[in-house]
């Protein structure tokens, strides 16, 4: 079986969406601090993957599978192109 090489990269805005979620929760909870690791763990649970996987996606180290990408955007209730961009 041969490997396919693709001439594209996938960038993401996941970190921005996680930061927005932190801010939204802090406003709704009277300024109580929300940890980024807690949000990442929630996304991972929603996607049925480990938090390490979501953290790697956030840092751009790996590109998520289509099912995981779809679950990530479902978590934030946005369109896939709002978070993931092919460049």
PDB file of C-alpha atoms in Angstrom:
ATOM      1  CA  UNK A   1       0.000   0.000   0.000  1.00  0.00           C
ATOM      2  CA  UNK A   2       1.426   3.359  -0.971  1.00  0.00           C
ATOM      3  CA  UNK A   3       1.299   6.479   1.128  1.00  0.00           C
ATOM      4  CA  UNK A   4      -0.326   9.570  -0.277  1.00  0.00           C
ATOM      5  CA  UNK A   5       1.252  12.949   0.194  1.00  0.00           C
ATOM      6  CA  UNK A   6      -0.989  15.962   0.182  1.00  0.00           C
ATOM      7  CA  UNK A   7       0.094  19.461  -0.741  1.00  0.00           C
ATOM      8  CA  UNK A   8      -1.972  21.208   1.869  1.00  0.00           C
ATOM      9  CA  UNK A   9      -1.931  21.963   5.550  1.00  0.00           C
ATOM     10  CA  UNK A  10      -4.825  22.439   7.915  1.00  0.00           C
ATOM     11  CA  UNK A  11      -4.679  25.480  10.206  1.00  0.00           C
ATOM     12  CA  UNK A  12      -7.096  25.879  13.046  1.00  0.00           C
ATOM     13  CA  UNK A  13      -8.537  28.504  15.347  1.00  0.00           C
ATOM     14  CA  UNK A  14      -9.245  26.028  18.141  1.00  0.00           C
ATOM     15  CA  UNK A  15      -7.203  27.935  20.724  1.00  0.00           C
ATOM     16  CA  UNK A  16      -9.214  31.103  19.982  1.00  0.00           C
ATOM     17  CA  UNK A  17     -12.488  29.239  20.474  1.00  0.00           C
ATOM     18  CA  UNK A  18     -11.258  27.714  23.728  1.00  0.00           C
ATOM     19  CA  UNK A  19     -10.277  31.197  24.971  1.00  0.00           C
ATOM     20  CA  UNK A  20     -13.696  32.566  23.975  1.00  0.00           C
ATOM     21  CA  UNK A  21     -15.354  29.743  25.908  1.00  0.00           C
ATOM     22  CA  UNK A  22     -13.238  30.543  28.961  1.00  0.00           C
ATOM     23  CA  UNK A  23     -14.276  34.210  28.760  1.00  0.00           C
ATOM     24  CA  UNK A  24     -17.938  33.333  28.250  1.00  0.00           C
ATOM     25  CA  UNK A  25     -17.933  31.044  31.279  1.00  0.00           C
ATOM     26  CA  UNK A  26     -16.137  33.574  33.458  1.00  0.00           C
ATOM     27  CA  UNK A  27     -18.747  36.208  32.609  1.00  0.00           C
ATOM     28  CA  UNK A  28     -21.592  33.782  33.294  1.00  0.00           C
ATOM     29  CA  UNK A  29     -20.022  32.603  36.579  1.00  0.00           C
ATOM     30  CA  UNK A  30     -19.341  36.011  38.104  1.00  0.00           C
ATOM     31  CA  UNK A  31     -15.659  36.127  37.214  1.00  0.00           C
ATOM     32  CA  UNK A  32     -14.733  32.727  38.641  1.00  0.00           C
ATOM     33  CA  UNK A  33     -11.576  31.483  36.901  1.00  0.00           C
ATOM     34  CA  UNK A  34     -12.009  28.749  34.298  1.00  0.00           C
ATOM     35  CA  UNK A  35      -9.046  26.568  33.368  1.00  0.00           C
ATOM     36  CA  UNK A  36      -8.116  25.911  29.752  1.00  0.00           C
ATOM     37  CA  UNK A  37      -7.328  22.312  30.696  1.00  0.00           C
ATOM     38  CA  UNK A  38     -10.930  21.856  31.881  1.00  0.00           C
ATOM     39  CA  UNK A  39     -12.289  23.052  28.526  1.00  0.00           C
ATOM     40  CA  UNK A  40      -9.866  20.814  26.626  1.00  0.00           C
ATOM     41  CA  UNK A  41     -10.950  17.846  28.765  1.00  0.00           C
ATOM     42  CA  UNK A  42     -14.620  18.603  28.020  1.00  0.00           C
ATOM     43  CA  UNK A  43     -13.945  18.799  24.285  1.00  0.00           C
ATOM     44  CA  UNK A  44     -12.024  15.518  24.446  1.00  0.00           C
ATOM     45  CA  UNK A  45     -14.892  13.823  26.260  1.00  0.00           C
ATOM     46  CA  UNK A  46     -17.371  15.210  23.715  1.00  0.00           C
ATOM     47  CA  UNK A  47     -15.154  13.883  20.889  1.00  0.00           C
ATOM     48  CA  UNK A  48     -14.478  10.562  22.644  1.00  0.00           C
ATOM     49  CA  UNK A  49     -10.700  11.002  22.422  1.00  0.00           C
ATOM     50  CA  UNK A  50      -7.972  11.727  24.958  1.00  0.00           C
ATOM     51  CA  UNK A  51      -7.276  15.298  26.057  1.00  0.00           C
ATOM     52  CA  UNK A  52      -3.757  14.894  24.667  1.00  0.00           C
ATOM     53  CA  UNK A  53      -5.229  14.472  21.192  1.00  0.00           C
ATOM     54  CA  UNK A  54      -7.233  17.708  21.467  1.00  0.00           C
ATOM     55  CA  UNK A  55      -4.180  19.517  22.821  1.00  0.00           C
ATOM     56  CA  UNK A  56      -2.124  18.352  19.813  1.00  0.00           C
ATOM     57  CA  UNK A  57      -4.857  19.537  17.438  1.00  0.00           C
ATOM     58  CA  UNK A  58      -4.973  22.905  19.223  1.00  0.00           C
ATOM     59  CA  UNK A  59      -1.203  23.306  18.838  1.00  0.00           C
ATOM     60  CA  UNK A  60      -1.326  22.313  15.158  1.00  0.00           C
ATOM     61  CA  UNK A  61       0.828  19.230  15.699  1.00  0.00           C
ATOM     62  CA  UNK A  62      -1.797  16.891  14.225  1.00  0.00           C
ATOM     63  CA  UNK A  63      -4.809  17.268  11.973  1.00  0.00           C
ATOM     64  CA  UNK A  64      -7.953  15.709  13.420  1.00  0.00           C
ATOM     65  CA  UNK A  65      -9.868  13.016  11.606  1.00  0.00           C
ATOM     66  CA  UNK A  66     -13.067  14.215   9.991  1.00  0.00           C
ATOM     67  CA  UNK A  67     -15.294  12.681  12.717  1.00  0.00           C
ATOM     68  CA  UNK A  68     -13.247  14.366  15.459  1.00  0.00           C
ATOM     69  CA  UNK A  69     -13.224  17.706  13.604  1.00  0.00           C
ATOM     70  CA  UNK A  70     -17.012  17.482  13.220  1.00  0.00           C
ATOM     71  CA  UNK A  71     -17.426  16.788  16.945  1.00  0.00           C
ATOM     72  CA  UNK A  72     -15.161  19.717  17.831  1.00  0.00           C
ATOM     73  CA  UNK A  73     -17.269  22.140  15.789  1.00  0.00           C
ATOM     74  CA  UNK A  74     -20.417  20.554  17.241  1.00  0.00           C
ATOM     75  CA  UNK A  75     -19.081  21.327  20.737  1.00  0.00           C
ATOM     76  CA  UNK A  76     -18.801  25.006  19.834  1.00  0.00           C
ATOM     77  CA  UNK A  77     -21.909  24.983  17.601  1.00  0.00           C
ATOM     78  CA  UNK A  78     -20.096  26.607  14.669  1.00  0.00           C
ATOM     79  CA  UNK A  79     -19.365  25.736  11.039  1.00  0.00           C
ATOM     80  CA  UNK A  80     -16.293  23.629  10.328  1.00  0.00           C
ATOM     81  CA  UNK A  81     -14.680  26.445   8.332  1.00  0.00           C
ATOM     82  CA  UNK A  82     -14.916  28.704  11.400  1.00  0.00           C
ATOM     83  CA  UNK A  83     -12.296  26.560  13.151  1.00  0.00           C
ATOM     84  CA  UNK A  84     -10.460  24.616  10.432  1.00  0.00           C
ATOM     85  CA  UNK A  85      -8.913  26.095   7.285  1.00  0.00           C
ATOM     86  CA  UNK A  86      -7.082  24.317   4.472  1.00  0.00           C
ATOM     87  CA  UNK A  87      -4.046  26.342   3.394  1.00  0.00           C
TER      88      UNK A  87
END
